Backbone as numpy.savetxt, mean C-alpha at the origin, in Angstrom:
# Nx Ny Nz CAx CAy CAz Cx Cy Cz
-26.81 -9.34 -15.98 -26.41 -7.98 -16.33 -26.06 -7.21 -15.06
-24.98 -6.45 -15.07 -24.56 -5.70 -13.89 -25.54 -4.56 -13.62
-25.66 -4.20 -12.35 -26.58 -3.14 -11.94 -25.82 -1.83 -11.79
-26.45 -0.75 -12.25 -25.86 0.57 -12.11 -26.66 1.37 -11.09
-25.98 1.86 -10.07 -26.65 2.62 -9.03 -26.48 4.11 -9.29
-27.44 4.87 -8.79 -27.40 6.31 -8.99 -26.19 6.93 -8.30
-25.84 6.38 -7.13 -24.72 6.90 -6.36 -23.68 5.81 -6.15
-22.42 6.20 -6.15 -21.34 5.25 -5.85 -20.18 6.00 -5.22
-19.29 5.25 -4.55 -18.12 5.88 -3.95 -17.19 6.40 -5.04
-16.63 7.56 -4.80 -15.72 8.18 -5.76 -14.54 7.24 -6.03
-14.32 6.83 -7.29 -13.23 5.89 -7.60 -11.85 6.56 -7.66
-11.80 7.89 -7.59 -10.50 8.57 -7.65 -9.80 8.45 -6.30
-8.59 9.00 -6.21 -7.82 8.93 -4.96 -8.04 10.14 -4.06
-9.00 11.00 -4.41 -9.24 12.21 -3.64 -9.87 11.88 -2.30
-9.38 12.51 -1.23 -9.88 12.27 0.13 -10.28 13.59 0.79
-11.26 13.50 1.70 -11.75 14.66 2.44 -11.70 14.37 3.94
-11.99 15.40 4.74 -12.02 15.22 6.18 -13.22 14.36 6.57
-12.98 13.33 7.34 -14.05 12.45 7.78 -14.92 13.17 8.80
-16.25 13.12 8.65 -17.14 13.79 9.61 -17.14 13.14 10.99
-16.56 11.95 11.09 -16.53 11.25 12.37 -15.20 11.42 13.11
-14.08 11.14 12.42 -12.76 11.18 13.08 -11.95 12.42 12.71
-12.46 13.22 11.75 -11.81 14.46 11.33 -10.43 14.24 10.71
-10.19 13.03 10.18 -8.96 12.75 9.44 -9.25 12.86 7.94
-8.23 13.20 7.17 -8.41 13.35 5.73 -8.35 11.99 5.06
-9.33 11.15 5.37 -9.38 9.78 4.86 -10.79 9.42 4.38
-11.58 10.43 4.05 -12.99 10.24 3.73 -13.23 10.21 2.23
-13.88 9.14 1.74 -14.24 9.00 0.33 -15.73 9.30 0.19
-16.07 10.29 -0.61 -17.46 10.70 -0.75 -18.19 9.88 -1.81
-19.51 9.87 -1.70 -20.35 9.31 -2.76 -20.54 10.37 -3.85
-20.59 9.90 -5.10 -20.85 10.80 -6.22 -22.14 10.38 -6.92
-22.77 11.35 -7.56 -23.94 11.10 -8.39 -23.44 10.68 -9.77
-23.73 9.45 -10.18 -23.19 8.93 -11.43 -23.78 9.58 -12.68
-24.85 10.33 -12.50 -25.44 11.03 -13.65 -24.80 12.40 -13.85
-24.55 13.09 -12.72 -23.97 14.44 -12.80 -22.48 14.45 -12.54
-21.95 13.34 -11.97 -20.54 13.21 -11.59 -20.15 14.26 -10.55
-21.12 14.69 -9.74 -20.86 15.64 -8.66 -20.96 14.92 -7.32
-20.23 15.45 -6.32 -20.30 14.85 -4.99 -21.70 15.04 -4.41
-22.17 14.03 -3.70 -23.54 14.04 -3.19 -23.70 15.05 -2.06
-22.90 14.89 -1.00 -22.93 15.81 0.14 -21.68 15.60 1.00
-21.68 16.15 2.21 -20.50 16.11 3.07 -20.49 14.93 4.04
-21.60 14.19 4.11 -21.69 13.15 5.14 -21.84 11.73 4.59
-22.26 11.59 3.34 -22.40 10.25 2.75 -21.07 9.82 2.16
-20.54 8.73 2.70 -19.25 8.24 2.23 -18.65 7.26 3.21
-17.38 6.90 2.99 -16.72 5.90 3.81 -15.33 6.40 4.23
-15.01 6.17 5.50 -13.68 6.51 6.00 -12.75 5.32 5.75
-11.55 5.61 5.23 -10.58 4.55 4.95 -9.96 3.97 6.22
-10.16 4.63 7.34 -9.62 4.11 8.62 -10.64 3.10 9.16
-10.67 1.95 8.51 -11.73 0.97 8.79 -11.70 0.46 10.22
-10.51 0.26 10.77 -10.39 -0.29 12.13 -10.51 0.80 13.19
-9.86 1.95 12.93 -9.80 3.01 13.93 -11.05 3.89 13.94
-11.74 4.00 12.80 -12.92 4.85 12.72 -14.15 4.04 12.31
-14.13 3.53 11.07 -15.23 2.67 10.63 -16.46 3.40 10.14
-16.38 4.72 9.99 -17.54 5.49 9.52 -17.90 5.11 8.08
-19.17 4.79 7.85 -19.65 4.44 6.51 -21.13 4.75 6.44
-21.47 5.85 5.76 -22.87 6.24 5.62 -23.26 6.21 4.14
-24.25 5.39 3.83 -24.72 5.26 2.46 -25.88 6.22 2.21
-26.06 6.65 0.95 -27.22 7.50 0.62 -28.51 6.77 0.95
-29.49 7.50 1.44 -30.75 6.89 1.88 -31.59 6.36 0.71
-31.47 7.00 -0.46 -32.26 6.59 -1.61 -31.35 6.29 -2.79
-30.62 5.18 -2.70 -29.69 4.81 -3.77 -30.36 3.75 -4.63
-31.00 4.17 -5.70 -31.78 3.26 -6.53 -30.99 2.80 -7.75
-31.43 1.67 -8.29 -30.86 1.17 -9.55 -31.45 1.98 -10.69
-30.62 2.44 -11.60 -31.11 3.25 -12.70 -30.87 2.54 -14.02
-31.57 2.99 -15.04 -31.42 2.42 -16.37 -30.01 2.63 -16.88
-29.43 1.61 -17.49 -28.07 1.70 -18.02 -27.87 2.90 -18.91
-28.91 3.25 -19.69 -28.77 4.32 -20.67 -28.79 5.70 -20.04
-29.25 5.79 -18.79 -29.37 7.11 -18.17 -28.07 7.60 -17.58
-27.06 6.74 -17.53 -25.77 7.13 -16.97 -24.78 7.34 -18.10
-24.18 8.48 -18.09 -23.20 8.80 -19.13 -21.84 8.26 -18.71
-21.59 6.99 -18.99 -20.33 6.37 -18.61 -19.21 6.80 -19.55
-18.13 7.21 -18.97 -16.94 7.55 -19.74 -15.82 6.61 -19.31
-15.31 5.85 -20.26 -14.24 4.91 -19.93 -13.00 5.68 -19.51
-12.62 5.51 -18.25 -11.47 6.22 -17.71 -10.26 5.30 -17.71
-9.27 5.66 -18.47 -8.06 4.86 -18.56 -7.10 5.24 -17.45
-6.46 4.25 -16.84 -5.51 4.55 -15.77 -4.29 5.30 -16.31
-3.68 6.08 -15.44 -2.48 6.82 -15.79 -1.28 6.14 -15.14
-0.17 6.10 -15.84 1.05 5.50 -15.29 2.19 6.51 -15.32
3.15 6.32 -14.41 4.31 7.19 -14.36 5.38 6.73 -15.35
6.05 7.68 -15.96 7.24 7.35 -16.74 8.39 7.06 -15.79
9.25 6.15 -16.18 10.40 5.79 -15.34 11.24 7.01 -15.02
11.41 7.89 -15.98 12.25 9.07 -15.77 11.67 10.02 -14.73
10.34 10.01 -14.60 9.70 10.91 -13.65 10.09 10.57 -12.22
10.13 9.27 -11.90 10.41 8.86 -10.53 11.89 8.67 -10.22
12.74 8.79 -11.22 14.16 8.65 -10.96 14.66 9.72 -10.00
14.03 10.88 -10.03 14.45 11.98 -9.16 14.17 11.67 -7.69
13.38 10.64 -7.41 13.05 10.29 -6.03 13.83 9.08 -5.52
14.89 8.69 -6.23 15.69 7.54 -5.82 16.36 7.81 -4.46
16.49 6.77 -3.66 17.11 6.91 -2.34 18.62 6.77 -2.40
19.13 6.13 -3.48 20.56 5.90 -3.62 21.03 6.62 -4.87
22.14 7.33 -4.76 22.68 8.06 -5.90 22.90 7.13 -7.08
22.46 7.56 -8.26 22.55 6.73 -9.44 23.98 6.39 -9.82
24.94 7.26 -9.44 26.32 6.98 -9.82 26.93 5.87 -8.97
26.25 5.51 -7.88 26.77 4.46 -7.00 26.08 3.14 -7.30
26.14 2.68 -8.52 25.41 1.48 -8.92 26.11 0.20 -8.49
27.39 0.25 -8.22 28.10 -0.94 -7.81 27.70 -1.31 -6.38
27.18 -2.53 -6.20 26.66 -2.92 -4.90 27.72 -2.89 -3.82
28.92 -3.33 -4.13 29.97 -3.32 -3.13 30.27 -1.90 -2.67
30.26 -0.96 -3.60 30.50 0.43 -3.24 29.41 0.94 -2.32
28.15 0.56 -2.62 27.03 1.01 -1.80 27.14 0.46 -0.39
27.44 -0.83 -0.27 27.57 -1.44 1.04 28.72 -0.79 1.81
29.81 -0.51 1.12 30.95 0.13 1.75 30.58 1.50 2.27
29.82 2.24 1.48 29.39 3.57 1.89 28.59 3.51 3.18
27.63 2.57 3.22 26.78 2.45 4.41 27.59 1.99 5.61
28.44 0.96 5.43 29.19 0.41 6.54 30.20 1.39 7.12
30.67 2.32 6.32 31.62 3.32 6.82 30.91 4.45 7.57
29.60 4.37 7.62 28.85 5.34 8.42 28.54 6.64 7.71
28.69 6.71 6.40 28.31 7.92 5.68 26.80 8.04 5.70
26.30 9.16 6.20 24.87 9.28 6.48 24.07 9.91 5.35
24.60 9.87 4.15 23.92 10.50 3.03 22.48 10.00 2.87
22.32 8.69 2.92 20.98 8.12 2.74 20.12 8.37 3.98
20.70 8.14 5.14 19.92 8.21 6.36 19.37 9.61 6.63
20.07 10.64 6.26 19.60 11.99 6.50 18.39 12.34 5.65
18.23 11.63 4.55 17.15 11.95 3.63 15.87 11.17 3.91
15.97 10.01 4.54 14.83 9.10 4.59 14.70 8.47 5.98
13.64 8.85 6.70 13.44 8.36 8.07 13.28 6.85 8.14
12.57 6.28 7.17 12.34 4.84 7.20 13.65 4.08 7.01
14.47 4.53 6.07 15.75 3.87 5.86 16.66 4.05 7.08
16.58 5.21 7.72 17.33 5.44 8.95 16.96 4.39 10.00
15.65 4.17 10.14 15.16 3.16 11.09 15.68 1.78 10.74
15.63 1.43 9.47 16.09 0.11 9.04 17.57 -0.09 9.34
18.36 0.92 9.06 19.81 0.81 9.28 20.16 0.73 10.76
19.30 1.27 11.61 19.54 1.19 13.05 19.25 -0.20 13.60
18.38 -0.94 12.93 17.87 -2.18 13.50 18.20 -3.45 12.72
18.73 -3.31 11.49 18.98 -4.49 10.68 20.33 -4.38 9.98
20.81 -5.51 9.51 22.11 -5.56 8.83 22.11 -4.62 7.62
23.11 -3.71 7.53 23.14 -2.72 6.44 23.11 -3.34 5.05
23.81 -4.47 4.87 23.82 -5.11 3.56 22.42 -5.58 3.17
21.68 -6.14 4.14 20.32 -6.60 3.87 19.37 -5.42 3.63
19.62 -4.33 4.35 18.80 -3.13 4.15 18.99 -2.59 2.74
20.23 -2.55 2.31 20.53 -2.07 0.96 19.82 -2.94 -0.08
19.85 -4.24 0.15 19.17 -5.16 -0.78 17.68 -4.86 -0.82
17.08 -4.58 0.34 15.65 -4.29 0.40 15.33 -2.97 -0.29
16.21 -1.97 -0.15 16.00 -0.68 -0.82 15.94 -0.89 -2.33
16.86 -1.68 -2.84 16.90 -1.96 -4.28 15.74 -2.85 -4.73
15.43 -3.85 -3.90 14.38 -4.80 -4.27 13.02 -4.13 -4.40
12.71 -3.24 -3.47 11.41 -2.58 -3.49 11.47 -1.19 -4.12
12.68 -0.80 -4.57 12.88 0.50 -5.20 12.33 1.64 -4.34
12.73 1.61 -3.05 12.29 2.64 -2.12 12.83 3.99 -2.54
11.98 4.99 -2.51 12.38 6.33 -2.91 12.32 7.30 -1.75
12.80 8.51 -2.01 12.84 9.57 -1.00 12.29 10.85 -1.62
11.53 11.61 -0.82 10.98 12.86 -1.30 11.04 13.92 -0.21
11.09 15.19 -0.61 11.07 16.29 0.35 9.65 16.82 0.55
8.66 16.08 0.08 7.27 16.48 0.28 7.02 16.72 1.77
7.50 15.79 2.59 7.71 16.00 4.02 9.16 15.61 4.28
9.85 16.33 5.10 11.25 16.07 5.34 11.47 14.64 5.85
12.23 13.85 5.09 12.50 12.47 5.49 11.48 11.46 5.04
10.56 11.86 4.14 9.48 10.96 3.72 9.98 9.91 2.73
9.25 8.79 2.68 9.58 7.66 1.81 8.59 7.57 0.66
9.09 7.20 -0.51 8.22 6.93 -1.66 8.15 5.41 -1.84
6.93 4.88 -1.79 6.69 3.45 -1.95 6.07 3.24 -3.32
6.90 2.81 -4.26 6.45 2.66 -5.64 5.56 1.42 -5.80
4.48 1.58 -6.55 3.64 0.45 -6.92 3.95 0.12 -8.37
4.67 -0.99 -8.58 5.13 -1.40 -9.90 4.60 -2.80 -10.19
3.98 -3.00 -11.33 3.38 -4.29 -11.62 4.38 -5.26 -12.24
3.90 -6.43 -12.61 4.78 -7.49 -13.13 5.36 -7.16 -14.50
4.82 -6.13 -15.15 5.35 -5.68 -16.45 6.28 -4.48 -16.26
6.61 -4.20 -14.99 7.47 -3.06 -14.62 6.85 -1.72 -15.00
5.52 -1.67 -15.01 4.80 -0.42 -15.22 4.56 0.23 -13.86
4.89 1.50 -13.74 4.77 2.20 -12.46 3.37 2.80 -12.34
2.57 2.21 -11.45 1.20 2.66 -11.25 1.13 3.92 -10.40
2.01 4.02 -9.43 1.96 5.18 -8.54 3.10 5.15 -7.54
3.22 6.23 -6.82 4.22 6.31 -5.76 3.58 6.88 -4.51
3.31 6.01 -3.53 2.71 6.46 -2.29 3.77 7.13 -1.41
3.45 8.28 -0.87 4.37 9.00 0.03 3.95 8.75 1.46
4.89 8.26 2.28 4.62 7.99 3.70 5.74 8.59 4.54
5.39 9.13 5.68 6.39 9.64 6.61 6.43 8.75 7.85
7.62 8.22 8.16 7.81 7.35 9.31 8.67 8.06 10.35
8.58 7.60 11.59 9.45 8.07 12.65 10.77 7.31 12.56
11.88 8.01 12.52 13.18 7.36 12.32 13.62 6.52 13.51
13.02 6.72 14.67 13.39 5.95 15.86 12.50 4.73 16.08
11.21 4.89 15.87 10.28 3.80 16.14 9.89 3.02 14.88
10.04 3.65 13.72 9.60 3.01 12.48 8.10 3.11 12.26
7.40 3.76 13.19 5.95 3.91 13.07 5.61 5.07 12.14
4.44 5.00 11.54 3.97 6.10 10.70 3.72 7.34 11.54
4.00 8.51 10.99 3.71 9.77 11.67 2.25 10.13 11.41
1.45 10.18 12.48 0.02 10.42 12.34 -0.44 11.71 12.98
0.47 12.39 13.70 0.10 13.64 14.36 0.98 14.77 13.86
0.45 15.96 13.68 -0.95 16.36 13.93 -1.95 15.84 12.90
-1.43 15.18 11.84 -2.33 14.55 10.86 -1.58 13.40 10.20
-2.33 12.52 9.57 -1.77 11.33 8.95 -0.97 11.71 7.71
0.32 11.40 7.69 1.18 11.82 6.58 1.19 10.77 5.47
0.18 10.80 4.64 0.08 9.92 3.47 -0.31 10.76 2.27
0.40 10.61 1.17 0.05 11.31 -0.06 0.56 10.48 -1.24
0.59 11.09 -2.43 1.02 10.40 -3.64 1.90 11.32 -4.48
2.81 10.71 -5.22 3.73 11.47 -6.07 2.97 12.31 -7.10
1.89 11.76 -7.67 1.17 12.53 -8.68 0.55 13.80 -8.09
0.30 13.78 -6.77 -0.19 15.00 -6.12 0.95 15.98 -5.89
2.11 15.44 -5.49 3.27 16.31 -5.30 3.66 16.99 -6.62
3.61 16.23 -7.72 3.98 16.77 -9.02 2.84 17.56 -9.66
1.66 17.54 -9.01 0.48 18.26 -9.52 0.15 17.84 -10.95
0.12 16.51 -11.14 -0.21 15.97 -12.46 -1.72 16.01 -12.65
-2.15 16.81 -13.57 -3.58 17.03 -13.78 -4.24 15.78 -14.37
-5.42 15.45 -13.82 -6.24 14.34 -14.32 -5.53 12.99 -14.24
-4.64 12.82 -13.27 -3.97 11.53 -13.09 -4.98 10.53 -12.52
-5.13 9.39 -13.18 -6.06 8.34 -12.74 -5.25 7.20 -12.14
-5.31 7.06 -10.83 -4.52 6.06 -10.13 -5.21 4.69 -10.18
-4.49 3.70 -10.66 -4.95 2.32 -10.61 -3.93 1.54 -9.79
-4.28 1.19 -8.59 -3.32 0.58 -7.66 -2.97 -0.85 -8.05
-1.80 -1.28 -7.61 -1.41 -2.69 -7.69 -0.70 -3.04 -6.39
-0.43 -4.30 -6.18 0.25 -4.73 -4.96 1.65 -4.14 -4.89
2.05 -3.74 -3.70 3.40 -3.24 -3.48 4.39 -4.40 -3.55
5.41 -4.25 -4.41 6.40 -5.31 -4.58 6.07 -6.28 -5.69
4.97 -6.04 -6.42 4.51 -7.01 -7.42 5.54 -7.25 -8.52
6.37 -6.27 -8.83 7.38 -6.45 -9.89 8.36 -7.57 -9.57
8.50 -7.90 -8.27 9.43 -8.97 -7.87 8.90 -10.37 -8.14
7.63 -10.45 -8.56 7.04 -11.76 -8.83 7.74 -12.45 -10.00
8.40 -11.66 -10.83 9.12 -12.23 -11.97 10.36 -13.01 -11.56
10.75 -12.89 -10.28 11.95 -13.56 -9.80 11.68 -14.93 -9.20
10.41 -15.36 -9.20 10.08 -16.67 -8.65 9.29 -17.47 -9.68
9.22 -18.79 -9.45 8.49 -19.67 -10.35 7.01 -19.74 -9.96
6.16 -19.97 -10.95 4.74 -20.15 -10.65 4.56 -21.39 -9.78
3.70 -21.29 -8.80 3.51 -22.37 -7.85 4.29 -22.16 -6.57
5.23 -21.21 -6.58 5.98 -20.90 -5.37 5.10 -20.15 -4.37
5.62 -19.98 -3.16 4.85 -19.34 -2.10 5.13 -17.84 -2.02
4.06 -17.08 -1.93 4.12 -15.63 -1.74 3.45 -15.29 -0.42
4.09 -14.45 0.38 3.52 -13.99 1.64 2.96 -12.59 1.46
1.73 -12.38 1.89 1.03 -11.13 1.64 0.61 -10.48 2.96
0.98 -9.22 3.14 0.62 -8.46 4.34 -0.08 -7.18 3.91
-0.52 -6.40 4.87 -1.17 -5.13 4.52 -0.16 -4.01 4.32
0.73 -3.81 5.30 1.62 -2.65 5.31 2.85 -2.83 4.43
3.19 -1.80 3.66 4.41 -1.82 2.87 5.63 -1.95 3.77
5.61 -1.26 4.89 6.72 -1.33 5.84 6.94 -2.76 6.30
5.85 -3.47 6.58 5.94 -4.85 7.04 6.54 -5.74 5.95
6.13 -5.53 4.71 6.67 -6.33 3.60 8.18 -6.13 3.48
8.64 -4.89 3.60 10.07 -4.60 3.50 10.84 -5.27 4.63
10.36 -5.11 5.86 11.07 -5.67 7.02 11.04 -7.19 6.99
9.91 -7.78 6.62 9.83 -9.24 6.58 10.72 -9.82 5.49
10.95 -9.05 4.42 11.86 -9.52 3.38 13.30 -9.57 3.89
13.59 -8.78 4.91 14.90 -8.79 5.56 14.99 -9.94 6.56
13.92 -10.11 7.32 13.89 -11.13 8.39 13.71 -12.54 7.82
12.84 -12.69 6.82 12.55 -13.99 6.21 12.73 -13.90 4.70
13.97 -13.79 4.23 14.22 -13.53 2.80 13.93 -14.70 1.87
13.64 -15.89 2.41 13.39 -17.04 1.54 12.03 -16.95 0.86
11.17 -16.04 1.36 9.85 -15.86 0.75 9.78 -14.51 0.02
8.88 -14.44 -0.95 8.58 -13.16 -1.59 7.47 -12.49 -0.79
7.71 -11.26 -0.34 6.75 -10.52 0.47 6.14 -9.37 -0.34
4.82 -9.32 -0.35 4.08 -8.27 -1.02 3.12 -7.62 -0.02
2.61 -6.44 -0.37 1.68 -5.75 0.53 0.50 -5.18 -0.26
-0.67 -5.20 0.37 -1.86 -4.63 -0.26 -1.89 -3.12 -0.12
-1.25 -2.58 0.91 -1.24 -1.14 1.14 -2.47 -0.63 1.85
-3.46 -1.49 2.05 -4.70 -1.12 2.73 -5.48 -2.39 3.05
-6.21 -2.36 4.15 -7.04 -3.52 4.51 -8.06 -3.82 3.41
-8.61 -2.76 2.83 -9.67 -2.94 1.83 -9.13 -3.37 0.48
-7.81 -3.39 0.30 -7.22 -3.78 -0.98 -7.00 -5.29 -1.10
-7.43 -6.04 -0.11 -7.38 -7.49 -0.21 -8.62 -7.93 -0.98
-8.53 -7.84 -2.31 -9.67 -8.12 -3.18 -9.17 -8.64 -4.52
-10.09 -9.27 -5.24 -9.73 -9.97 -6.47 -9.02 -9.06 -7.47
-9.48 -7.83 -7.58 -8.91 -6.90 -8.55 -7.39 -6.78 -8.42
-6.91 -6.73 -7.18 -5.47 -6.60 -6.96 -4.77 -7.95 -6.84
-5.52 -8.98 -6.45 -4.91 -10.29 -6.21 -4.82 -11.16 -7.46
-5.45 -10.76 -8.54 -5.45 -11.55 -9.76 -4.07 -12.02 -10.21
-3.02 -11.19 -10.14 -1.69 -11.65 -10.58 -1.12 -12.80 -9.76
-1.73 -13.10 -8.59 -1.22 -14.14 -7.70 -1.93 -15.48 -7.88
-2.81 -15.57 -8.87 -3.69 -16.74 -8.99 -2.92 -18.04 -9.19
-1.76 -17.99 -9.83 -1.00 -19.21 -10.11 0.10 -19.47 -9.08
-0.03 -18.83 -7.94 0.96 -19.01 -6.87 0.25 -19.44 -5.59
1.02 -20.03 -4.67 0.49 -20.34 -3.34 0.69 -19.11 -2.46
-0.39 -18.61 -1.90 -0.34 -17.37 -1.13 -0.66 -17.63 0.33
0.18 -17.09 1.22 -0.13 -17.08 2.65 -0.40 -15.63 3.02
-1.64 -15.34 3.41 -2.02 -13.97 3.77 -1.95 -13.79 5.28
-1.36 -12.68 5.71 -1.22 -12.37 7.13 -1.97 -11.07 7.44
-3.28 -11.15 7.66 -4.04 -9.93 7.99 -3.64 -9.38 9.35
-3.72 -8.06 9.49 -3.47 -7.44 10.79 -4.48 -7.98 11.81
-4.13 -7.88 13.07 -5.03 -8.39 14.11 -6.37 -7.67 14.05
-7.44 -8.41 14.13 -8.87 -8.04 14.02 -9.39 -8.11 12.58
-8.50 -8.34 11.60 -8.95 -8.37 10.22 -9.06 -9.78 9.65
-8.79 -10.80 10.48 -8.75 -12.17 9.97 -10.07 -12.60 9.33
-11.18 -12.34 9.99 -12.48 -12.80 9.47 -12.75 -12.23 8.08
-12.45 -10.96 7.88 -12.72 -10.32 6.58 -11.82 -10.92 5.50
-10.53 -11.02 5.79 -9.60 -11.55 4.79 -9.85 -13.03 4.53
-10.21 -13.76 5.56 -10.46 -15.20 5.40 -11.71 -15.43 4.55
-12.70 -14.58 4.71 -13.92 -14.67 3.91 -13.60 -14.46 2.42
-12.77 -13.46 2.15 -12.37 -13.19 0.77 -11.54 -14.35 0.22
-10.64 -14.88 1.06 -9.79 -16.00 0.64 -10.62 -17.20 0.22
-11.62 -17.55 1.01 -12.46 -18.70 0.71 -13.19 -18.51 -0.62
-13.68 -17.29 -0.85 -14.40 -17.03 -2.09 -13.46 -17.12 -3.29
-12.26 -16.56 -3.16 -11.31 -16.59 -4.27 -10.79 -18.01 -4.53
-10.66 -18.80 -3.49 -10.22 -20.19 -3.67 -11.22 -21.00 -4.49
-12.49 -20.63 -4.40 -13.51 -21.29 -5.22 -13.34 -20.93 -6.70
-12.61 -19.83 -6.94 -12.39 -19.37 -8.31 -11.01 -19.75 -8.84
-10.32 -20.64 -8.11 -9.04 -21.13 -8.61 -7.81 -20.57 -7.95
-7.98 -19.69 -6.96 -6.84 -19.17 -6.22 -6.37 -20.21 -5.20
-5.17 -19.98 -4.65 -4.62 -20.88 -3.62 -4.13 -20.01 -2.47
-5.08 -19.56 -1.65 -4.76 -18.63 -0.56 -5.04 -19.28 0.79
-4.04 -19.24 1.64 -4.19 -19.69 3.02 -4.12 -18.45 3.90
-5.18 -18.20 4.66 -5.24 -17.02 5.51 -4.81 -17.39 6.93
-3.71 -16.82 7.39 -3.15 -17.16 8.69 -3.84 -16.38 9.82
-4.10 -17.07 10.94 -4.69 -16.42 12.11 -3.66 -16.24 13.22
-2.36 -16.28 12.86 -1.30 -16.19 13.86 -1.37 -14.89 14.67
-1.78 -13.81 14.02 -1.86 -12.53 14.73 -3.13 -12.44 15.57
-4.20 -13.08 15.08 -5.47 -13.04 15.79 -5.37 -13.72 17.14
-4.52 -14.74 17.23 -4.38 -15.50 18.48 -3.21 -15.02 19.33
-2.55 -13.93 18.92 -1.40 -13.42 19.67 -1.86 -12.40 20.71
-0.90 -11.95 21.52 -1.21 -10.98 22.58 -0.92 -9.54 22.17
-0.57 -9.32 20.91 -0.29 -7.95 20.47 -1.59 -7.15 20.41
-1.46 -5.82 20.35 -2.62 -4.95 20.34 -3.41 -5.10 19.03
-4.70 -4.77 19.10 -5.53 -4.78 17.91 -4.93 -3.86 16.84
-4.91 -4.34 15.61 -4.32 -3.57 14.53 -2.85 -3.87 14.31
-2.25 -4.69 15.19 -0.84 -5.03 15.08 -0.57 -5.96 13.91
0.70 -6.00 13.46 1.08 -6.84 12.33 2.25 -7.75 12.68
2.82 -8.40 11.69 3.91 -9.35 11.92 5.13 -8.71 12.58
5.44 -7.49 12.19 6.58 -6.80 12.79 6.34 -6.57 14.27
5.13 -6.20 14.64 4.79 -6.04 16.06 4.93 -7.36 16.80
4.53 -8.45 16.14 4.66 -9.77 16.77 6.11 -10.14 16.99
6.95 -9.90 15.98 8.38 -10.20 16.09 9.02 -9.38 17.21
8.68 -8.09 17.26 9.23 -7.22 18.29 8.80 -7.62 19.68
7.55 -8.08 19.81 7.06 -8.51 21.12 7.76 -9.77 21.59
8.09 -10.66 20.64 8.79 -11.89 20.99 10.27 -11.63 21.32
10.83 -10.59 20.71 12.23 -10.28 20.96 12.40 -9.61 22.32
11.38 -8.86 22.72 11.51 -8.12 23.97 10.51 -8.60 25.02
């Protein structure tokens, strides 16, 4: 029988200022009986590598199942029409040749709206960039000027959410100063009581390959997009977070061969999870290529490629 604890981490997507690093990446503990936040210091920072703050309640006891008023919370999904307004490419330009022609002629309509796409067009073949935009359904929002919408769409083409990220158009790096620019479309739209249930980024593309084929899995959405341009023979997916390398999100990959590429310093954690899941019928190979490289801690495959090029 599963154990119910008096306190647990808030399962919603709400974040607070971390008491250690002062970034808005802090998940608080809640009292499962009152559904109220416990205090300002008990919780976990999502910046696992850069901060690592995690303080558990001092007296977190197991309670009787009947003493907790559990309410089954159903996940919320976006309607397709809701996110159409965040498309990066004009809907009237559906012909691929026309789109490629537009980009190749230097019309900056797309680039002015989206910093990440601007970066891609500066560094990679425009035709391949266009393919990646369509493949991952990259969106654009004015939540921050030039921000990108990274849609999380499952294998049934159900839209779980749209993560908003702001990148630097010259370096391709995330904008983290004066604060980390990460949010969600449901917050921008102020959708009340939206319950986010995450899925792997790019998961909808799994329908384009046969079971038993190889899937490459990384943490960063940006890395998945760029690697799909650099190594298009593989299907690239992203967890969107170091902590999202877990069975709940990886279940759709059980009938495929998976090569996981954890960021540098994360190999031991991801490899431990891989070994456990392989005992349950998964086929995951955890690569240590980044762990043995000379790139900085926290670096990913794109950093490795760039270091080898220069």
